[in-house]
Amino acid sequence: MGLIEGERTVEIDAPIERCFDIAADIDGAVDWQDSLKDVDVLEEEADGRAALVETRSDARVKTIAARLRFSYDEPTRIEWVQEKGDTKSLRGWWALEDLGGERTRATYGLAVDPGRMLGMLLRGPAEAKVRDFLLGGAAEGLKREAGSG
């Protein structure tokens, strides 16, 4: 099995700064991202934002552990890349676009190479279900948390 990629976009009735602040609060994401089970911040940037975190996520077929390195381009983008974990590789991002009138378009994206062992669990219809679960939960969760859902 190769790369599993996808994006999910939602429009949110909240200003881009609020959406960014919610998405950048990595520690608090367990409260609104359904697939995220646990976050442990290992390093912080000078401004107090999480730089390196260990996570446990429910991937439906297995709980996935990852050590992720975060970078921020306020208020439009947050990116992360796996440094160590249960998948062969993982990178993700939030892309935020100010729509004016205190509305934001938020896109959550993931690109995951599950590797051989996990890939065997994700064959056929399971792959699409896992992708939809991971992407939809984050995007819809941000929309709910920002107060428009």
Short mmCIF file of N, CA and C in Angstrom, two decimals:
data_model
loop_
_atom_site.label_atom_id
_atom_site.label_comp_id
_atom_site.label_asym_id
_atom_site.label_seq_id
_atom_site.Cartn_x
_atom_site.Cartn_y
_atom_site.Cartn_z
N MET A 1 0.85 -1.18 0.00
CA MET A 1 0.00 0.00 0.00
C MET A 1 0.89 1.23 0.00
N GLY A 2 0.51 2.21 -0.76
CA GLY A 2 1.27 3.44 -0.84
C GLY A 2 0.70 4.53 0.04
N LEU A 3 0.91 5.73 -0.39
CA LEU A 3 0.52 6.92 0.34
C LEU A 3 -1.01 7.05 0.39
N ILE A 4 -1.51 7.39 1.58
CA ILE A 4 -2.92 7.74 1.77
C ILE A 4 -2.95 9.25 1.94
N GLU A 5 -3.61 9.93 1.02
CA GLU A 5 -3.65 11.38 1.07
C GLU A 5 -5.09 11.87 1.02
N GLY A 6 -5.32 13.04 1.57
CA GLY A 6 -6.63 13.63 1.47
C GLY A 6 -6.69 14.98 2.14
N GLU A 7 -7.70 15.74 1.77
CA GLU A 7 -7.98 17.03 2.38
C GLU A 7 -9.47 17.14 2.62
N ARG A 8 -9.83 17.92 3.63
CA ARG A 8 -11.23 18.20 3.92
C ARG A 8 -11.32 19.70 4.20
N THR A 9 -12.24 20.37 3.53
CA THR A 9 -12.41 21.81 3.69
C THR A 9 -13.78 22.12 4.25
N VAL A 10 -13.80 23.07 5.19
CA VAL A 10 -15.06 23.55 5.77
C VAL A 10 -15.01 25.07 5.80
N GLU A 11 -16.18 25.68 5.78
CA GLU A 11 -16.28 27.12 5.97
C GLU A 11 -16.82 27.37 7.37
N ILE A 12 -16.18 28.30 8.06
CA ILE A 12 -16.44 28.52 9.48
C ILE A 12 -16.88 29.96 9.71
N ASP A 13 -17.92 30.14 10.49
CA ASP A 13 -18.41 31.48 10.84
C ASP A 13 -17.61 32.02 12.03
N ALA A 14 -16.33 32.27 11.78
CA ALA A 14 -15.44 32.82 12.79
C ALA A 14 -14.25 33.44 12.07
N PRO A 15 -13.64 34.47 12.67
CA PRO A 15 -12.48 35.10 12.03
C PRO A 15 -11.27 34.15 11.96
N ILE A 16 -10.41 34.39 10.99
CA ILE A 16 -9.25 33.53 10.77
C ILE A 16 -8.35 33.45 12.00
N GLU A 17 -8.22 34.55 12.74
CA GLU A 17 -7.36 34.54 13.93
C GLU A 17 -7.87 33.56 14.98
N ARG A 18 -9.19 33.52 15.16
CA ARG A 18 -9.77 32.56 16.13
C ARG A 18 -9.53 31.14 15.67
N CYS A 19 -9.75 30.88 14.38
CA CYS A 19 -9.54 29.53 13.85
C CYS A 19 -8.08 29.11 14.00
N PHE A 20 -7.17 30.03 13.70
CA PHE A 20 -5.75 29.72 13.84
C PHE A 20 -5.40 29.42 15.30
N ASP A 21 -5.87 30.26 16.23
CA ASP A 21 -5.56 30.06 17.65
C ASP A 21 -6.05 28.69 18.14
N ILE A 22 -7.24 28.28 17.70
CA ILE A 22 -7.77 26.98 18.10
C ILE A 22 -6.92 25.86 17.51
N ALA A 23 -6.63 25.94 16.21
CA ALA A 23 -5.83 24.89 15.55
C ALA A 23 -4.40 24.85 16.08
N ALA A 24 -3.85 25.99 16.49
CA ALA A 24 -2.47 26.05 16.99
C ALA A 24 -2.35 25.58 18.44
N ASP A 25 -3.47 25.45 19.14
CA ASP A 25 -3.45 24.95 20.53
C ASP A 25 -3.44 23.42 20.47
N ILE A 26 -2.27 22.88 20.19
CA ILE A 26 -2.13 21.44 19.96
C ILE A 26 -2.55 20.65 21.19
N ASP A 27 -2.20 21.13 22.35
CA ASP A 27 -2.57 20.46 23.60
C ASP A 27 -4.08 20.37 23.77
N GLY A 28 -4.81 21.40 23.35
CA GLY A 28 -6.26 21.42 23.51
C GLY A 28 -7.02 20.68 22.42
N ALA A 29 -6.32 20.24 21.37
CA ALA A 29 -6.99 19.60 20.23
C ALA A 29 -7.68 18.30 20.60
N VAL A 30 -7.25 17.65 21.67
CA VAL A 30 -7.90 16.39 22.07
C VAL A 30 -9.37 16.62 22.45
N ASP A 31 -9.71 17.86 22.78
CA ASP A 31 -11.09 18.17 23.16
C ASP A 31 -12.03 18.26 21.96
N TRP A 32 -11.49 18.49 20.76
CA TRP A 32 -12.38 18.69 19.61
C TRP A 32 -12.02 17.85 18.37
N GLN A 33 -10.89 17.18 18.37
CA GLN A 33 -10.54 16.28 17.26
C GLN A 33 -10.86 14.86 17.70
N ASP A 34 -11.89 14.29 17.11
CA ASP A 34 -12.38 12.99 17.54
C ASP A 34 -11.34 11.88 17.47
N SER A 35 -10.44 11.92 16.48
CA SER A 35 -9.48 10.83 16.33
C SER A 35 -8.27 10.99 17.25
N LEU A 36 -8.04 12.17 17.78
CA LEU A 36 -6.86 12.43 18.62
C LEU A 36 -7.17 12.04 20.06
N LYS A 37 -6.42 11.08 20.57
CA LYS A 37 -6.68 10.56 21.90
C LYS A 37 -5.80 11.16 22.99
N ASP A 38 -4.55 11.50 22.65
CA ASP A 38 -3.62 11.98 23.67
C ASP A 38 -2.53 12.82 23.01
N VAL A 39 -2.13 13.90 23.69
CA VAL A 39 -1.04 14.76 23.22
C VAL A 39 -0.12 15.03 24.39
N ASP A 40 1.17 14.87 24.16
CA ASP A 40 2.18 15.18 25.16
C ASP A 40 3.18 16.14 24.51
N VAL A 41 3.19 17.41 24.95
CA VAL A 41 4.09 18.40 24.38
C VAL A 41 5.49 18.18 24.96
N LEU A 42 6.46 17.90 24.07
CA LEU A 42 7.84 17.64 24.48
C LEU A 42 8.72 18.88 24.39
N GLU A 43 8.44 19.75 23.42
CA GLU A 43 9.20 21.00 23.25
C GLU A 43 8.22 22.10 22.87
N GLU A 44 8.54 23.33 23.32
CA GLU A 44 7.74 24.49 22.94
C GLU A 44 8.63 25.51 22.24
N GLU A 45 8.00 26.32 21.38
CA GLU A 45 8.69 27.44 20.76
C GLU A 45 8.76 28.56 21.79
N ALA A 46 9.49 29.63 21.46
CA ALA A 46 9.64 30.76 22.38
C ALA A 46 8.30 31.39 22.75
N ASP A 47 7.34 31.36 21.83
CA ASP A 47 6.03 31.95 22.10
C ASP A 47 5.09 31.01 22.86
N GLY A 48 5.58 29.83 23.23
CA GLY A 48 4.79 28.89 24.01
C GLY A 48 4.02 27.87 23.19
N ARG A 49 4.06 28.00 21.86
CA ARG A 49 3.37 27.01 21.02
C ARG A 49 4.14 25.70 20.99
N ALA A 50 3.38 24.62 20.84
CA ALA A 50 3.98 23.29 20.77
C ALA A 50 4.88 23.20 19.54
N ALA A 51 6.09 22.70 19.73
CA ALA A 51 7.01 22.50 18.61
C ALA A 51 7.16 21.00 18.31
N LEU A 52 7.29 20.21 19.37
CA LEU A 52 7.44 18.76 19.21
C LEU A 52 6.46 18.09 20.16
N VAL A 53 5.63 17.21 19.61
CA VAL A 53 4.63 16.53 20.44
C VAL A 53 4.61 15.04 20.14
N GLU A 54 4.19 14.29 21.12
CA GLU A 54 3.88 12.88 20.91
C GLU A 54 2.37 12.77 20.97
N THR A 55 1.81 12.03 20.00
CA THR A 55 0.36 11.87 19.93
C THR A 55 -0.01 10.41 19.87
N ARG A 56 -1.25 10.15 20.26
CA ARG A 56 -1.88 8.85 20.02
C ARG A 56 -3.21 9.16 19.35
N SER A 57 -3.42 8.54 18.18
CA SER A 57 -4.62 8.79 17.41
C SER A 57 -5.34 7.48 17.12
N ASP A 58 -6.66 7.56 17.13
CA ASP A 58 -7.49 6.42 16.77
C ASP A 58 -7.62 6.39 15.26
N ALA A 59 -7.02 5.39 14.62
CA ALA A 59 -7.11 5.25 13.16
C ALA A 59 -8.13 4.17 12.80
N ARG A 60 -9.07 3.94 13.68
CA ARG A 60 -10.15 2.96 13.51
C ARG A 60 -9.66 1.52 13.60
N VAL A 61 -8.60 1.19 12.88
CA VAL A 61 -8.12 -0.19 12.90
C VAL A 61 -7.03 -0.40 13.94
N LYS A 62 -6.45 0.69 14.43
CA LYS A 62 -5.35 0.61 15.38
C LYS A 62 -5.11 2.01 15.96
N THR A 63 -4.64 2.08 17.20
CA THR A 63 -4.20 3.35 17.76
C THR A 63 -2.79 3.61 17.27
N ILE A 64 -2.57 4.79 16.71
CA ILE A 64 -1.30 5.15 16.09
C ILE A 64 -0.56 6.15 16.97
N ALA A 65 0.69 5.86 17.27
CA ALA A 65 1.54 6.78 18.02
C ALA A 65 2.47 7.49 17.05
N ALA A 66 2.71 8.79 17.32
CA ALA A 66 3.60 9.56 16.45
C ALA A 66 4.27 10.66 17.25
N ARG A 67 5.52 10.97 16.89
CA ARG A 67 6.21 12.15 17.38
C ARG A 67 6.22 13.13 16.21
N LEU A 68 5.59 14.30 16.40
CA LEU A 68 5.37 15.25 15.32
C LEU A 68 6.08 16.56 15.59
N ARG A 69 6.70 17.12 14.55
CA ARG A 69 7.35 18.44 14.62
C ARG A 69 6.43 19.45 13.93
N PHE A 70 6.05 20.52 14.65
CA PHE A 70 5.12 21.52 14.14
C PHE A 70 5.84 22.79 13.70
N SER A 71 5.26 23.45 12.69
CA SER A 71 5.71 24.78 12.28
C SER A 71 4.47 25.62 11.99
N TYR A 72 4.61 26.94 12.16
CA TYR A 72 3.46 27.84 12.09
C TYR A 72 3.77 29.02 11.17
N ASP A 73 2.80 29.39 10.36
CA ASP A 73 2.85 30.60 9.54
C ASP A 73 1.54 31.33 9.80
N GLU A 74 1.52 32.07 10.92
CA GLU A 74 0.29 32.71 11.40
C GLU A 74 -0.16 33.80 10.44
N PRO A 75 -1.43 33.93 10.14
CA PRO A 75 -2.55 33.13 10.60
C PRO A 75 -3.05 32.13 9.54
N THR A 76 -2.21 31.77 8.57
CA THR A 76 -2.75 31.02 7.44
C THR A 76 -2.36 29.56 7.37
N ARG A 77 -1.33 29.12 8.09
CA ARG A 77 -0.89 27.73 7.89
C ARG A 77 -0.22 27.16 9.15
N ILE A 78 -0.52 25.89 9.40
CA ILE A 78 0.15 25.09 10.43
C ILE A 78 0.53 23.78 9.74
N GLU A 79 1.77 23.36 9.90
CA GLU A 79 2.23 22.10 9.30
C GLU A 79 2.88 21.24 10.35
N TRP A 80 2.85 19.92 10.12
CA TRP A 80 3.55 19.00 11.00
C TRP A 80 4.08 17.84 10.18
N VAL A 81 5.18 17.27 10.69
CA VAL A 81 5.79 16.13 10.03
C VAL A 81 6.21 15.14 11.12
N GLN A 82 6.04 13.87 10.84
CA GLN A 82 6.40 12.84 11.81
C GLN A 82 7.93 12.68 11.85
N GLU A 83 8.47 12.69 13.06
CA GLU A 83 9.89 12.40 13.25
C GLU A 83 10.10 10.93 13.63
N LYS A 84 9.07 10.36 14.27
CA LYS A 84 9.13 8.98 14.73
C LYS A 84 7.70 8.52 14.94
N GLY A 85 7.41 7.24 14.66
CA GLY A 85 6.06 6.78 14.91
C GLY A 85 5.73 5.45 14.29
N ASP A 86 4.45 5.09 14.41
CA ASP A 86 3.96 3.80 13.94
C ASP A 86 3.78 3.73 12.43
N THR A 87 3.70 4.89 11.77
CA THR A 87 3.59 4.89 10.32
C THR A 87 4.96 5.14 9.71
N LYS A 88 5.12 4.76 8.45
CA LYS A 88 6.39 4.98 7.76
C LYS A 88 6.67 6.48 7.63
N SER A 89 5.64 7.26 7.27
CA SER A 89 5.76 8.72 7.22
C SER A 89 4.38 9.33 7.41
N LEU A 90 4.38 10.54 7.90
CA LEU A 90 3.13 11.26 8.10
C LEU A 90 3.45 12.75 8.04
N ARG A 91 2.66 13.46 7.27
CA ARG A 91 2.72 14.92 7.31
C ARG A 91 1.30 15.43 7.23
N GLY A 92 1.07 16.58 7.84
CA GLY A 92 -0.26 17.15 7.86
C GLY A 92 -0.21 18.66 7.86
N TRP A 93 -1.37 19.28 7.64
CA TRP A 93 -1.42 20.73 7.56
C TRP A 93 -2.83 21.24 7.77
N TRP A 94 -2.88 22.47 8.25
CA TRP A 94 -4.08 23.30 8.24
C TRP A 94 -3.76 24.47 7.32
N ALA A 95 -4.62 24.76 6.35
CA ALA A 95 -4.52 25.95 5.52
C ALA A 95 -5.77 26.77 5.78
N LEU A 96 -5.58 28.01 6.20
CA LEU A 96 -6.70 28.87 6.56
C LEU A 96 -6.76 30.07 5.61
N GLU A 97 -7.96 30.39 5.17
CA GLU A 97 -8.16 31.50 4.24
C GLU A 97 -9.24 32.41 4.79
N ASP A 98 -8.91 33.70 4.90
CA ASP A 98 -9.86 34.70 5.37
C ASP A 98 -10.85 34.99 4.25
N LEU A 99 -12.13 34.71 4.48
CA LEU A 99 -13.17 34.95 3.48
C LEU A 99 -13.83 36.31 3.65
N GLY A 100 -13.40 37.07 4.65
CA GLY A 100 -14.03 38.35 4.94
C GLY A 100 -15.30 38.14 5.74
N GLY A 101 -15.79 39.20 6.33
CA GLY A 101 -17.04 39.10 7.10
C GLY A 101 -16.95 38.12 8.25
N GLU A 102 -15.77 38.00 8.86
CA GLU A 102 -15.53 37.08 9.97
C GLU A 102 -15.87 35.63 9.61
N ARG A 103 -15.49 35.24 8.39
CA ARG A 103 -15.65 33.85 7.92
C ARG A 103 -14.29 33.35 7.48
N THR A 104 -14.07 32.06 7.68
CA THR A 104 -12.79 31.42 7.36
C THR A 104 -13.02 30.12 6.62
N ARG A 105 -12.21 29.88 5.61
CA ARG A 105 -12.19 28.57 4.96
C ARG A 105 -10.98 27.83 5.55
N ALA A 106 -11.24 26.67 6.14
CA ALA A 106 -10.20 25.86 6.77
C ALA A 106 -10.07 24.54 6.03
N THR A 107 -8.85 24.22 5.62
CA THR A 107 -8.58 22.94 4.97
C THR A 107 -7.61 22.16 5.83
N TYR A 108 -7.99 20.93 6.16
CA TYR A 108 -7.16 20.02 6.93
C TYR A 108 -6.68 18.95 5.97
N GLY A 109 -5.38 18.70 5.97
CA GLY A 109 -4.84 17.71 5.05
C GLY A 109 -3.88 16.76 5.73
N LEU A 110 -3.83 15.54 5.21
CA LEU A 110 -2.91 14.52 5.68
C LEU A 110 -2.33 13.76 4.50
N ALA A 111 -1.08 13.38 4.64
CA ALA A 111 -0.43 12.46 3.70
C ALA A 111 0.31 11.45 4.57
N VAL A 112 -0.13 10.19 4.53
CA VAL A 112 0.39 9.16 5.41
C VAL A 112 0.82 7.95 4.58
N ASP A 113 2.03 7.49 4.83
CA ASP A 113 2.46 6.19 4.30
C ASP A 113 2.39 5.24 5.49
N PRO A 114 1.38 4.36 5.51
CA PRO A 114 1.20 3.52 6.69
C PRO A 114 2.28 2.46 6.87
N GLY A 115 3.08 2.22 5.85
CA GLY A 115 4.08 1.17 5.95
C GLY A 115 3.43 -0.18 5.70
N ARG A 116 4.24 -1.20 5.65
CA ARG A 116 3.78 -2.53 5.26
C ARG A 116 2.77 -3.14 6.24
N MET A 117 3.11 -3.15 7.52
CA MET A 117 2.27 -3.83 8.51
C MET A 117 0.91 -3.15 8.67
N LEU A 118 0.91 -1.85 8.91
CA LEU A 118 -0.35 -1.12 9.06
C LEU A 118 -1.10 -1.11 7.73
N GLY A 119 -0.39 -1.03 6.63
CA GLY A 119 -1.02 -1.03 5.32
C GLY A 119 -1.83 -2.28 5.07
N MET A 120 -1.42 -3.40 5.64
CA MET A 120 -2.17 -4.64 5.46
C MET A 120 -3.54 -4.55 6.14
N LEU A 121 -3.67 -3.74 7.19
CA LEU A 121 -4.95 -3.56 7.87
C LEU A 121 -5.87 -2.61 7.11
N LEU A 122 -5.29 -1.83 6.22
CA LEU A 122 -6.04 -0.77 5.55
C LEU A 122 -6.36 -1.07 4.09
N ARG A 123 -6.51 -2.29 3.74
CA ARG A 123 -6.81 -2.63 2.36
C ARG A 123 -8.28 -2.40 2.03
N GLY A 124 -8.53 -2.08 0.77
CA GLY A 124 -9.90 -1.98 0.27
C GLY A 124 -10.71 -0.88 0.93
N PRO A 125 -11.96 -1.17 1.26
CA PRO A 125 -12.88 -0.16 1.80
C PRO A 125 -12.42 0.44 3.12
N ALA A 126 -11.60 -0.28 3.88
CA ALA A 126 -11.14 0.25 5.17
C ALA A 126 -10.32 1.51 4.98
N GLU A 127 -9.55 1.58 3.89
CA GLU A 127 -8.72 2.77 3.64
C GLU A 127 -9.58 4.02 3.52
N ALA A 128 -10.65 3.96 2.73
CA ALA A 128 -11.53 5.12 2.54
C ALA A 128 -12.21 5.51 3.85
N LYS A 129 -12.64 4.53 4.63
CA LYS A 129 -13.30 4.83 5.90
C LYS A 129 -12.35 5.50 6.87
N VAL A 130 -11.11 5.02 6.95
CA VAL A 130 -10.11 5.62 7.84
C VAL A 130 -9.81 7.05 7.38
N ARG A 131 -9.61 7.25 6.08
CA ARG A 131 -9.32 8.58 5.55
C ARG A 131 -10.45 9.54 5.90
N ASP A 132 -11.70 9.14 5.66
CA ASP A 132 -12.84 10.00 5.95
C ASP A 132 -12.95 10.32 7.44
N PHE A 133 -12.70 9.32 8.28
CA PHE A 133 -12.75 9.51 9.73
C PHE A 133 -11.70 10.51 10.18
N LEU A 134 -10.46 10.34 9.73
CA LEU A 134 -9.37 11.21 10.17
C LEU A 134 -9.54 12.63 9.67
N LEU A 135 -9.89 12.79 8.42
CA LEU A 135 -10.02 14.12 7.83
C LEU A 135 -11.28 14.84 8.30
N GLY A 136 -12.39 14.15 8.27
CA GLY A 136 -13.65 14.77 8.64
C GLY A 136 -13.71 15.17 10.10
N GLY A 137 -13.16 14.35 10.96
CA GLY A 137 -13.20 14.65 12.39
C GLY A 137 -12.47 15.92 12.74
N ALA A 138 -11.32 16.16 12.12
CA ALA A 138 -10.55 17.36 12.42
C ALA A 138 -11.23 18.60 11.87
N ALA A 139 -11.63 18.56 10.60
CA ALA A 139 -12.25 19.73 9.98
C ALA A 139 -13.56 20.11 10.66
N GLU A 140 -14.43 19.13 10.86
CA GLU A 140 -15.70 19.40 11.52
C GLU A 140 -15.50 19.79 12.98
N GLY A 141 -14.49 19.21 13.62
CA GLY A 141 -14.20 19.56 15.01
C GLY A 141 -13.78 21.02 15.15
N LEU A 142 -12.93 21.50 14.24
CA LEU A 142 -12.53 22.90 14.28
C LEU A 142 -13.74 23.80 14.07
N LYS A 143 -14.60 23.43 13.16
CA LYS A 143 -15.81 24.22 12.90
C LYS A 143 -16.68 24.30 14.16
N ARG A 144 -16.88 23.16 14.82
CA ARG A 144 -17.66 23.15 16.07
C ARG A 144 -17.00 24.00 17.14
N GLU A 145 -15.69 23.80 17.31
CA GLU A 145 -14.96 24.50 18.38
C GLU A 145 -14.96 26.02 18.17
N ALA A 146 -14.91 26.45 16.92
CA ALA A 146 -14.91 27.89 16.62
C ALA A 146 -16.29 28.51 16.78
N GLY A 147 -17.31 27.68 16.97
CA GLY A 147 -18.63 28.19 17.28
C GLY A 147 -19.60 28.32 16.14
N SER A 148 -19.33 27.59 15.05
CA SER A 148 -20.26 27.71 13.93
C SER A 148 -20.80 26.36 13.50
N GLY A 149 -20.76 25.41 14.41
CA GLY A 149 -21.14 24.12 13.94
C GLY A 149 -22.26 23.46 14.59
#
